[in-house]
Short mmCIF file of C-alpha atoms and ligand atoms in Angstrom, two decimals:
data_model
loop_
_atom_site.label_atom_id
_atom_site.label_comp_id
_atom_site.label_asym_id
_atom_site.label_seq_id
_atom_site.Cartn_x
_atom_site.Cartn_y
_atom_site.Cartn_z
CA MET I 14 -5.40 33.07 -13.33
CA ASP I 15 -5.43 35.39 -10.56
CA LYS I 16 -2.37 37.70 -9.33
CA LEU I 17 -1.44 39.33 -5.83
CA ILE I 18 -1.00 42.76 -5.04
CA ILE I 19 0.43 44.34 -2.23
CA GLU I 20 1.33 47.70 -1.37
CA GLY I 21 4.38 47.31 1.25
CA GLY I 22 4.68 49.12 4.04
CA ALA I 23 2.00 48.71 6.33
CA LYS I 24 3.00 47.10 9.91
CA LEU I 25 0.50 44.49 10.83
CA LYS I 26 -2.00 44.92 13.41
CA GLY I 27 -4.42 42.52 15.51
CA GLU I 28 -5.36 38.90 16.10
CA VAL I 29 -5.71 36.26 13.67
CA THR I 30 -6.02 32.49 14.84
CA VAL I 31 -4.23 29.94 13.05
CA SER I 32 -5.84 27.20 10.78
CA GLY I 33 -5.55 23.94 10.93
CA ALA I 34 -2.10 21.78 9.57
CA LYS I 35 -2.29 21.35 5.83
CA ASN I 36 0.45 18.25 6.58
CA ALA I 37 -1.68 16.98 9.39
CA VAL I 38 -5.22 16.80 7.61
CA LEU I 39 -3.77 15.54 4.57
CA PRO I 40 -2.41 12.36 5.98
CA ILE I 41 -5.06 11.93 8.37
CA LEU I 42 -7.56 11.50 5.35
CA ALA I 43 -5.61 9.17 3.44
CA ALA I 44 -6.04 7.29 6.77
CA THR I 45 -9.55 6.99 6.53
CA LEU I 46 -9.34 4.34 3.85
CA LEU I 47 -8.77 2.16 7.15
CA THR I 48 -11.98 1.91 7.69
CA ASP I 49 -15.57 1.20 6.01
CA GLU I 50 -16.77 2.97 9.35
CA PRO I 51 -17.56 7.11 8.86
CA CYS I 52 -15.30 9.67 10.21
CA LEU I 53 -15.38 13.09 11.43
CA ILE I 54 -12.36 15.42 11.42
CA LYS I 55 -12.37 18.91 12.49
CA ASN I 56 -10.48 21.71 12.02
CA VAL I 57 -9.75 21.22 8.75
CA PRO I 58 -8.43 24.29 6.39
CA ASN I 59 -10.12 25.31 3.21
CA LEU I 60 -7.27 25.10 1.26
CA ARG I 61 -6.41 23.57 -2.67
CA ASP I 62 -4.88 20.45 -1.20
CA THR I 63 -7.51 18.93 1.38
CA ASN I 64 -9.76 19.29 -1.38
CA SER I 65 -7.70 17.55 -3.86
CA MET I 66 -7.13 14.82 -1.14
CA LEU I 67 -11.01 14.86 -1.24
CA LYS I 68 -11.56 14.20 -4.68
CA LEU I 69 -8.47 11.04 -4.56
CA LEU I 70 -10.81 9.78 -1.72
CA ARG I 71 -13.83 10.12 -3.49
CA SER I 72 -12.47 8.12 -6.77
CA LEU I 73 -10.98 5.63 -4.60
CA GLY I 74 -15.22 5.06 -3.36
CA LYS I 75 -15.37 7.02 -0.54
CA SER I 76 -18.51 9.88 0.15
CA ALA I 77 -16.46 12.62 1.37
CA GLU I 78 -18.45 16.12 2.62
CA PHE I 79 -16.28 18.92 3.56
CA ASP I 80 -18.76 21.80 4.89
CA LYS I 81 -17.31 24.79 8.05
CA GLY I 82 -14.22 23.01 8.91
CA LYS I 83 -15.66 19.27 9.31
CA VAL I 84 -15.26 17.03 6.83
CA MET I 85 -17.47 13.95 7.01
CA VAL I 86 -15.83 10.51 4.98
CA SER I 87 -17.78 7.39 4.57
CA LYS I 88 -18.53 4.55 2.83
CA GLY I 89 -19.22 5.96 -1.06
CA ARG I 90 -19.77 2.74 -3.76
CA GLU I 91 -17.49 -0.03 -4.53
CA THR I 92 -13.92 0.60 -3.42
CA ASN I 93 -11.40 1.10 -5.43
CA TYR I 94 -7.80 0.54 -5.48
CA ILE I 95 -6.30 2.82 -8.06
CA ALA I 96 -4.89 6.41 -7.43
CA GLU I 97 -4.75 8.22 -10.97
CA TYR I 98 -2.23 9.82 -12.21
CA LYS I 99 -4.45 13.28 -13.30
CA LEU I 100 -5.13 13.49 -9.36
CA VAL I 101 -1.73 12.03 -8.16
CA SER I 102 0.29 14.49 -10.07
CA THR I 103 -1.21 18.01 -8.96
CA MET I 104 -0.31 16.96 -5.28
CA ARG I 105 2.44 14.70 -3.84
CA ALA I 106 1.28 14.26 -0.72
CA SER I 107 -1.66 12.00 -2.50
CA PHE I 108 0.91 8.92 -2.67
CA CYS I 109 0.13 8.87 0.95
CA VAL I 110 -2.44 6.91 -0.09
CA LEU I 111 -0.49 4.09 -0.91
CA GLY I 112 -0.04 2.56 2.61
CA PRO I 113 -3.71 2.73 3.86
CA LEU I 114 -5.01 0.94 0.09
CA LEU I 115 -2.32 -1.84 1.10
CA GLY I 116 -3.23 -2.20 4.61
CA LYS I 117 -7.14 -2.21 3.55
CA LEU I 118 -7.30 -3.75 0.75
CA ARG I 119 -3.65 -5.45 0.44
CA ARG I 120 -3.74 -4.05 -2.96
CA ALA I 121 -2.89 0.11 -4.29
CA LYS I 122 -1.95 1.00 -7.79
CA VAL I 123 -0.75 4.79 -7.20
CA SER I 124 1.07 7.15 -9.89
CA LEU I 125 4.13 7.58 -8.86
CA PRO I 126 4.35 11.54 -7.66
CA GLY I 127 7.41 12.37 -10.04
CA GLY I 128 9.62 15.48 -8.70
CA CYS I 129 8.96 19.35 -8.19
CA VAL I 130 10.62 22.46 -8.36
CA ILE I 131 12.43 22.00 -4.82
CA GLY I 132 13.64 18.69 -5.34
CA ALA I 133 13.53 15.15 -7.12
CA ARG I 134 10.96 14.12 -4.26
CA PRO I 135 11.75 9.60 -4.41
CA VAL I 136 9.47 7.96 -3.06
CA ASP I 137 12.46 4.79 -2.66
CA LEU I 138 11.99 5.07 1.31
CA HIS I 139 7.93 4.79 1.01
CA LEU I 140 8.87 1.54 -0.89
CA LYS I 141 11.27 0.01 1.30
CA GLY I 142 8.87 0.19 4.04
CA VAL I 143 5.61 -1.21 2.24
CA LYS I 144 8.02 -4.35 1.19
CA ALA I 145 9.60 -5.12 4.04
CA LEU I 146 5.60 -5.75 5.38
CA GLY I 147 5.60 -8.64 2.65
CA ALA I 148 4.05 -6.72 -0.32
CA ASP I 149 5.02 -7.13 -3.83
CA ILE I 150 5.80 -4.59 -5.83
CA ASN I 151 5.81 -3.14 -8.94
CA ILE I 152 6.52 -0.61 -11.29
CA ASP I 153 5.22 0.10 -14.81
CA ALA I 154 3.62 2.67 -16.96
CA GLY I 155 4.36 5.38 -14.25
CA TYR I 156 2.97 3.72 -11.35
CA VAL I 157 3.02 1.75 -8.28
CA GLU I 158 1.35 -1.45 -7.92
CA ALA I 159 1.64 -3.09 -4.39
CA LYS I 160 -0.11 -6.42 -3.85
CA ALA I 161 0.43 -8.04 -0.36
CA LYS I 162 -0.95 -11.95 -0.23
CA ARG I 163 -0.43 -11.14 3.77
CA LEU I 164 1.36 -8.51 5.18
CA HIS I 165 3.05 -9.31 8.31
CA GLY I 166 5.19 -6.82 11.08
CA ALA I 167 8.67 -6.04 10.13
CA TYR I 168 11.63 -4.33 11.90
CA LEU I 169 13.07 -1.71 9.47
CA TYR I 170 15.11 0.88 8.97
CA LEU I 171 13.59 3.89 7.35
CA GLY I 172 16.51 6.22 7.02
CA GLY I 173 17.49 7.92 3.66
CA VAL I 174 20.24 10.31 2.75
CA TYR I 175 18.20 13.34 4.01
CA GLY I 176 17.62 11.89 7.11
CA SER I 177 14.00 10.83 7.95
CA SER I 178 10.85 11.31 5.60
CA VAL I 179 7.72 12.76 7.18
CA LEU I 180 5.40 10.62 4.05
CA ALA I 181 6.99 7.22 4.59
CA THR I 182 7.08 6.50 7.47
CA ASP I 183 3.31 8.00 7.34
CA ASN I 184 3.02 5.06 5.05
CA VAL I 185 4.36 2.80 6.19
CA MET I 186 2.62 3.45 9.87
CA MET I 187 -0.81 2.93 8.12
CA ALA I 188 -0.01 -0.18 6.32
CA ALA I 189 1.23 -1.34 9.55
CA VAL I 190 -1.47 -1.13 11.50
CA LEU I 191 -3.53 -4.05 10.07
CA ALA I 192 -0.83 -6.02 9.26
CA ASP I 193 0.25 -9.68 11.27
CA GLY I 194 2.45 -8.92 14.26
CA LYS I 195 4.60 -5.97 15.61
CA THR I 196 6.54 -3.34 13.65
CA VAL I 197 9.19 -1.10 14.64
CA ILE I 198 9.95 1.58 12.32
CA GLU I 199 13.36 2.90 13.03
CA SER I 200 14.18 6.29 12.26
CA ALA I 201 10.79 7.70 11.39
CA ALA I 202 10.18 10.81 11.43
CA CYS I 203 9.10 13.08 14.69
CA GLU I 204 7.20 15.78 12.92
CA PRO I 205 3.94 16.98 14.98
CA GLU I 206 2.09 15.83 11.49
CA VAL I 207 3.18 12.42 12.21
CA VAL I 208 2.16 12.41 15.93
CA ASP I 209 -1.17 13.41 14.82
CA LEU I 210 -1.91 10.92 12.31
CA ALA I 211 -0.52 8.21 15.18
CA GLU I 212 -3.38 9.76 17.05
CA PHE I 213 -6.00 9.43 15.42
CA LEU I 214 -4.90 5.82 14.19
CA ILE I 215 -5.15 5.29 17.57
CA LYS I 216 -8.17 6.57 17.57
CA MET I 217 -9.60 4.19 14.86
CA GLY I 218 -8.26 1.35 17.49
CA ALA I 219 -4.92 0.87 16.14
CA LYS I 220 -1.61 -0.35 18.76
CA ILE I 221 1.01 2.69 18.23
CA LYS I 222 3.97 3.95 20.68
CA GLY I 223 6.71 5.87 20.50
CA GLN I 224 4.73 8.66 17.93
CA GLY I 225 6.98 12.01 18.17
CA THR I 226 9.87 9.50 18.77
CA PRO I 227 12.66 8.42 15.72
CA ILE I 228 11.15 4.35 16.98
CA ILE I 229 7.77 3.56 16.50
CA GLU I 230 6.37 0.87 17.14
CA ILE I 231 3.25 -0.49 15.98
CA GLU I 232 1.01 -3.79 16.57
CA GLY I 233 -0.93 -4.81 14.17
CA VAL I 234 -5.03 -5.19 14.88
CA LYS I 235 -7.68 -6.78 12.59
CA HIS I 236 -9.59 -4.02 12.55
CA LEU I 237 -10.16 -0.68 12.33
CA ARG I 238 -13.22 2.21 13.31
CA GLY I 239 -14.49 4.98 12.45
CA ALA I 240 -13.49 7.54 14.71
CA ILE I 241 -13.33 11.47 15.67
CA HIS I 242 -10.33 14.06 15.86
CA SER I 243 -9.52 17.37 15.34
CA ILE I 244 -6.71 18.32 13.68
CA ILE I 245 -3.63 19.80 15.22
CA PRO I 246 -2.59 23.86 14.50
CA ASP I 247 -0.53 24.75 11.49
CA ARG I 248 2.82 25.51 13.02
CA ILE I 249 4.00 26.73 9.70
CA GLU I 250 1.29 28.49 8.78
CA ALA I 251 2.09 30.34 12.60
CA GLY I 252 5.64 30.32 11.75
CA THR I 253 4.53 32.65 8.29
CA LEU I 254 2.56 35.03 10.95
CA ILE I 255 5.46 35.48 13.17
CA LEU I 256 7.59 36.17 10.41
CA ALA I 257 4.75 39.28 9.21
CA SER I 258 4.91 40.46 12.02
CA LEU I 259 8.36 41.01 12.61
CA ILE I 260 9.14 42.13 8.69
CA THR I 261 6.63 44.66 9.00
CA GLY I 262 7.98 46.39 12.78
CA GLY I 263 4.18 44.90 13.61
CA ASP I 264 2.08 43.75 17.00
CA ILE I 265 0.16 41.20 16.36
CA LEU I 266 -1.67 38.44 18.29
CA ILE I 267 -1.27 34.79 17.13
CA LYS I 268 -4.01 32.12 18.38
CA ASN I 269 -3.98 28.68 18.40
CA VAL I 270 -0.89 27.98 18.63
CA GLN I 271 1.09 24.74 19.01
CA ILE I 272 4.09 26.79 20.77
CA ARG I 273 6.17 23.68 21.33
CA HIS I 274 5.49 22.63 18.22
CA LEU I 275 7.76 25.88 17.17
CA GLY I 276 10.69 24.98 19.27
CA ALA I 277 13.92 26.13 16.05
CA LEU I 278 11.97 29.12 14.91
CA ILE I 279 11.44 30.68 18.15
CA ASP I 280 15.15 29.76 19.19
CA LYS I 281 16.38 31.39 15.90
CA LEU I 282 14.34 34.25 16.48
CA ASP I 283 15.48 34.43 19.75
CA GLU I 284 19.02 34.44 19.13
CA ALA I 285 18.75 37.34 16.19
CA GLY I 286 16.80 39.49 19.12
CA ALA I 287 13.49 39.29 18.81
CA HIS I 288 11.62 37.95 22.25
CA LEU I 289 8.20 36.33 21.59
CA GLY I 290 5.99 36.98 24.57
CA HIS I 291 3.30 33.53 24.65
CA SER I 292 0.30 32.64 26.86
CA ASP I 293 -2.16 29.93 26.60
CA GLY I 294 -2.03 28.88 23.46
CA ALA I 295 -1.36 32.46 21.38
CA LEU I 296 1.87 34.31 20.63
CA ARG I 297 2.62 38.08 20.82
CA VAL I 298 4.89 38.85 18.32
CA LYS I 299 6.04 42.39 18.03
CA GLY I 300 8.87 43.38 15.34
CA ASN I 301 11.76 45.09 16.07
CA ARG I 302 13.62 46.40 13.52
CA ARG I 303 17.73 46.04 15.53
CA LEU I 304 16.85 42.39 14.31
CA LYS I 305 20.21 40.78 13.99
CA ALA I 306 21.29 38.37 11.14
CA VAL I 307 21.47 34.37 11.92
CA ASN I 308 22.44 31.57 10.30
CA ILE I 309 20.15 28.82 9.73
CA THR I 310 20.13 25.30 8.94
CA THR I 311 17.47 22.91 8.04
CA LEU I 312 16.87 19.52 9.67
CA PRO I 313 14.22 16.92 9.89
CA TYR I 314 12.11 17.54 13.40
CA PRO I 315 12.90 19.50 15.71
CA GLY I 316 15.19 21.06 13.88
CA PHE I 317 14.91 23.89 11.92
CA PRO I 318 12.16 23.45 9.37
CA THR I 319 12.60 23.35 5.63
CA ASP I 320 9.14 24.53 4.86
CA MET I 321 9.71 28.03 6.80
CA GLN I 322 13.63 28.32 4.96
CA ALA I 323 11.83 30.49 2.07
CA GLN I 324 10.22 33.06 4.19
CA MET I 325 13.03 32.72 6.93
CA MET I 326 15.23 34.21 4.27
CA SER I 327 13.16 36.94 3.71
CA LEU I 328 13.31 38.53 6.80
CA MET I 329 16.83 37.99 6.29
CA SER I 330 17.20 39.46 3.40
CA VAL I 331 15.91 42.99 5.48
CA THR I 332 18.43 42.48 8.56
CA ARG I 333 21.91 43.94 9.55
CA GLY I 334 24.73 41.54 8.68
CA ILE I 335 24.97 38.14 6.93
CA SER I 336 23.00 35.08 7.06
CA VAL I 337 23.72 31.99 6.25
CA ILE I 338 20.84 29.87 4.67
CA THR I 339 21.65 26.54 4.28
CA GLU I 340 19.03 23.42 3.00
CA LYS I 341 20.16 20.33 4.00
CA ILE I 342 16.39 18.84 3.24
CA TYR I 343 16.13 20.10 -0.47
CA PRO I 344 19.68 21.21 -1.44
CA ASP I 345 17.65 22.62 -4.48
CA ARG I 346 14.84 24.46 -1.85
CA PHE I 347 16.15 28.22 -3.69
CA MET I 348 13.53 29.32 -6.53
CA HIS I 349 12.52 31.73 -4.47
CA VAL I 350 16.39 33.23 -4.41
CA SER I 351 16.22 35.32 -7.96
CA GLU I 352 12.75 36.87 -7.15
CA LEU I 353 13.74 38.18 -3.53
CA ASN I 354 16.56 39.65 -5.97
CA ARG I 355 14.41 41.09 -8.44
CA MET I 356 12.79 42.73 -5.26
CA GLY I 357 16.14 44.21 -4.35
CA ALA I 358 17.91 41.54 -2.35
CA HIS I 359 21.47 40.73 -1.70
CA ILE I 360 21.39 36.98 -2.07
CA GLN I 361 24.52 34.45 -3.67
CA ARG I 362 23.63 30.51 -4.08
CA GLU I 363 26.37 28.77 -3.63
CA GLY I 364 25.58 24.87 -3.94
CA PRO I 365 23.35 23.85 -0.79
CA HIS I 366 23.85 27.48 1.00
CA ALA I 367 22.30 30.87 0.23
CA ILE I 368 24.30 33.87 1.46
CA VAL I 369 22.24 36.60 2.24
CA GLU I 370 23.56 40.03 3.04
CA GLY I 371 20.83 42.35 4.28
CA THR I 372 19.70 45.44 3.04
CA LYS I 373 18.27 48.28 4.38
CA SER I 374 14.60 47.96 2.11
CA LEU I 375 13.13 45.74 -0.41
CA SER I 376 11.12 47.83 -3.73
CA GLY I 377 8.05 45.87 -4.98
CA ALA I 378 8.52 44.31 -7.97
CA PRO I 379 6.19 41.48 -10.38
CA VAL I 380 7.79 38.40 -9.19
CA MET I 381 6.80 34.86 -9.40
CA ALA I 382 5.75 32.22 -7.16
CA SER I 383 7.20 28.88 -7.96
CA ASP I 384 6.07 26.63 -5.25
CA LEU I 385 3.83 27.02 -1.64
CA ARG I 386 6.41 28.30 0.52
CA ALA I 387 8.13 30.53 -2.05
CA SER I 388 5.10 32.06 -2.93
CA ALA I 389 4.72 32.87 0.96
CA CYS I 390 8.20 34.50 1.07
CA LEU I 391 7.56 36.76 -1.90
CA VAL I 392 4.42 38.03 0.12
CA LEU I 393 6.23 38.67 2.88
CA ALA I 394 8.96 40.33 0.69
CA GLY I 395 5.98 42.28 -0.56
CA LEU I 396 4.61 43.49 3.06
CA ALA I 397 7.95 44.49 3.91
CA ALA I 398 9.10 46.03 0.53
CA ARG I 399 8.71 49.96 -0.56
CA GLY I 400 5.77 50.32 -3.39
CA LYS I 401 3.85 47.65 -5.37
CA THR I 402 4.41 43.82 -5.27
CA SER I 403 2.32 41.30 -7.71
CA ILE I 404 2.86 37.82 -7.23
CA SER I 405 1.70 35.73 -10.79
CA ARG I 406 0.58 32.35 -10.14
CA ILE I 407 -0.67 32.66 -6.18
CA TYR I 408 -2.21 29.25 -6.41
CA HIS I 409 1.19 27.57 -5.17
CA LEU I 410 0.10 29.94 -2.08
CA GLU I 411 -3.85 28.86 -1.67
CA ARG I 412 -2.25 25.18 -1.99
CA GLY I 413 -1.24 25.60 2.11
CA TYR I 414 -2.77 28.79 3.83
CA GLU I 415 -6.29 29.46 4.02
CA ASN I 416 -7.92 32.55 3.49
CA ILE I 417 -4.62 33.98 3.44
CA GLU I 418 -5.66 37.46 2.43
CA LYS I 419 -8.16 38.00 4.41
CA LYS I 420 -5.69 37.38 7.32
CA LEU I 421 -3.68 39.60 6.31
CA ILE I 422 -5.85 42.41 5.51
CA ASN I 423 -7.73 41.98 9.17
CA LEU I 424 -4.30 42.92 10.33
CA GLY I 425 -4.19 46.12 8.22
CA ALA I 426 -2.12 44.79 5.04
CA LYS I 427 -2.93 46.66 2.02
CA VAL I 428 -3.57 43.27 0.03
CA TRP I 429 -5.84 42.65 -3.17
CA ARG I 430 -6.00 40.21 -6.39
CA GLU I 431 -6.23 41.13 -10.43
CA LYS I 432 -6.45 39.04 -12.86
CA GLU I 433 -3.06 38.19 -14.59
C1 EPZ B 1 6.59 16.27 3.63
O1 EPZ B 1 7.02 16.46 3.29
C2 EPZ B 1 6.08 17.95 3.98
N1 EPZ B 1 4.88 17.49 2.75
C3 EPZ B 1 6.62 18.59 3.25
O2 EPZ B 1 5.97 20.13 3.14
C4 EPZ B 1 8.24 19.07 3.84
O3 EPZ B 1 8.62 20.19 3.39
C5 EPZ B 1 8.69 18.07 4.22
O4 EPZ B 1 7.84 16.87 4.64
C6 EPZ B 1 9.79 17.51 4.92
O5 EPZ B 1 9.38 18.42 6.17
C7 EPZ B 1 3.21 17.00 3.51
O6 EPZ B 1 3.68 16.51 4.67
C8 EPZ B 1 1.98 16.76 2.62
P1 EPZ B 1 9.90 13.97 3.15
P2 EPZ B 1 7.88 14.31 2.37
O7 EPZ B 1 10.09 12.88 2.57
O8 EPZ B 1 6.97 13.69 3.27
C9 EPZ B 1 13.69 12.62 1.16
C10 EPZ B 1 4.74 22.12 2.19
O9 EPZ B 1 5.61 22.82 2.12
N2 EPZ B 1 13.02 11.33 0.38
O10 EPZ B 1 10.11 14.09 4.90
O11 EPZ B 1 7.33 14.16 0.96
C11 EPZ B 1 13.29 13.88 0.40
O12 EPZ B 1 13.73 13.85 -1.27
C12 EPZ B 1 5.50 20.96 2.22
O13 EPZ B 1 4.14 21.52 3.14
C13 EPZ B 1 13.40 10.52 -0.58
O14 EPZ B 1 15.05 10.60 -0.52
O15 EPZ B 1 9.15 14.95 2.47
C14 EPZ B 1 13.96 14.59 1.03
O16 EPZ B 1 14.93 15.55 0.82
C15 EPZ B 1 6.64 21.11 1.08
N3 EPZ B 1 13.03 9.32 -0.53
C16 EPZ B 1 13.52 14.41 2.47
O17 EPZ B 1 13.80 13.14 2.27
C17 EPZ B 1 11.93 9.21 -0.05
O18 EPZ B 1 11.47 8.14 -0.15
C18 EPZ B 1 12.68 14.53 2.90
O19 EPZ B 1 11.60 14.82 2.48
C19 EPZ B 1 11.41 10.14 0.60
C20 EPZ B 1 11.91 11.32 0.57
#
């Protein structure tokens, strides 16, 4: 396994282009199971997770070719409705093949994804949703087996104790598009990635309204055709790059950004005194060392994204003042706290809160990545720290950031790989 070495202190300068959104491309690739016709997906990021999903699609009988950011998915050999544990366990998002398999084949057998370091990751809302559409569910030997003689529209409430669910909304939408009649999802997730999936389904011939709002209406159709679609930019990568400029006191131009997807982050950074200039899809981010600490509470979109919480904690670790960071989506998503403290941060965990007392600077240290966004947080901390930081288990980082080393090196960061 490789580790990433970062020599801290360089101010990032120059231009960088954001890749396609991981959390949009995964459900959209799953949606190609809803048709036997070819689908062409563009602006696809070359990530571990993308390739895991392509492997899963091939195991389900699809032919899938990935070349220079474009994926062509078409009918392969005989269709299979079983998503094996060995594939689903490597990537939780694989569970979003449940809805399209059920929609197209009226049958699905999908391994339960299990938990991960950021939380238990239950699927009760997914199962509640497909049951409401008429699926019989049986859980046995770590698999969910779903069958439906007929899928019918339903009116269902999909909110959970932590609010809306992104992938549960995706799964229900992908089962409902081929059901008989009308489905209304109340407390649907509003994330831009859910909207991108809905746009792709509409291009395939689905009848969907309300995507991006808490109430999504779907009128079932008989057949979906192939479609061509370009993935939206990754707002979490964009947010991570914004913080990379701020934490190093840099000056970078971030291209291919949907500013309106970053409202909560930009608002918080404005409150902290970081004024970002934006014009036609590009964002100019000039770091200034006089930022002030702000409090963060993560919420479903359009609230502050949980996927930016760890990265924001890095910035607050070197910002004057006290920042209280409250994690309302995954209350245990704090594996990065101990690693940041090893680098000299002053962070105290209190249940779903982390109290961050900003310090003048961090010191480079050997640290360990635990999950995708925690690894991004450690990269940001390493960029700002005095001396050298080595981050082990960087396969976590490769799951969700396309060519991140190259992008940072092009911005002047001193980053390289070494064997563990
Ligand atoms: C998506 O995961 C994202 N992944 C996550 O990004 C992101 O953190 C999360 O949404 C929240 O925004 C993808 O889109 C592939 P949820 P998802 O269902 O859909 C609870 C990253 O770093 N819940 O919206 O699995 C759940 O435990 C990843 O890119 C239930 O209780 O998350 C959580 O507390 C990490 N029952 C809350 O809802 C369920 O059936 C939101 O989870 C489902 C979820």
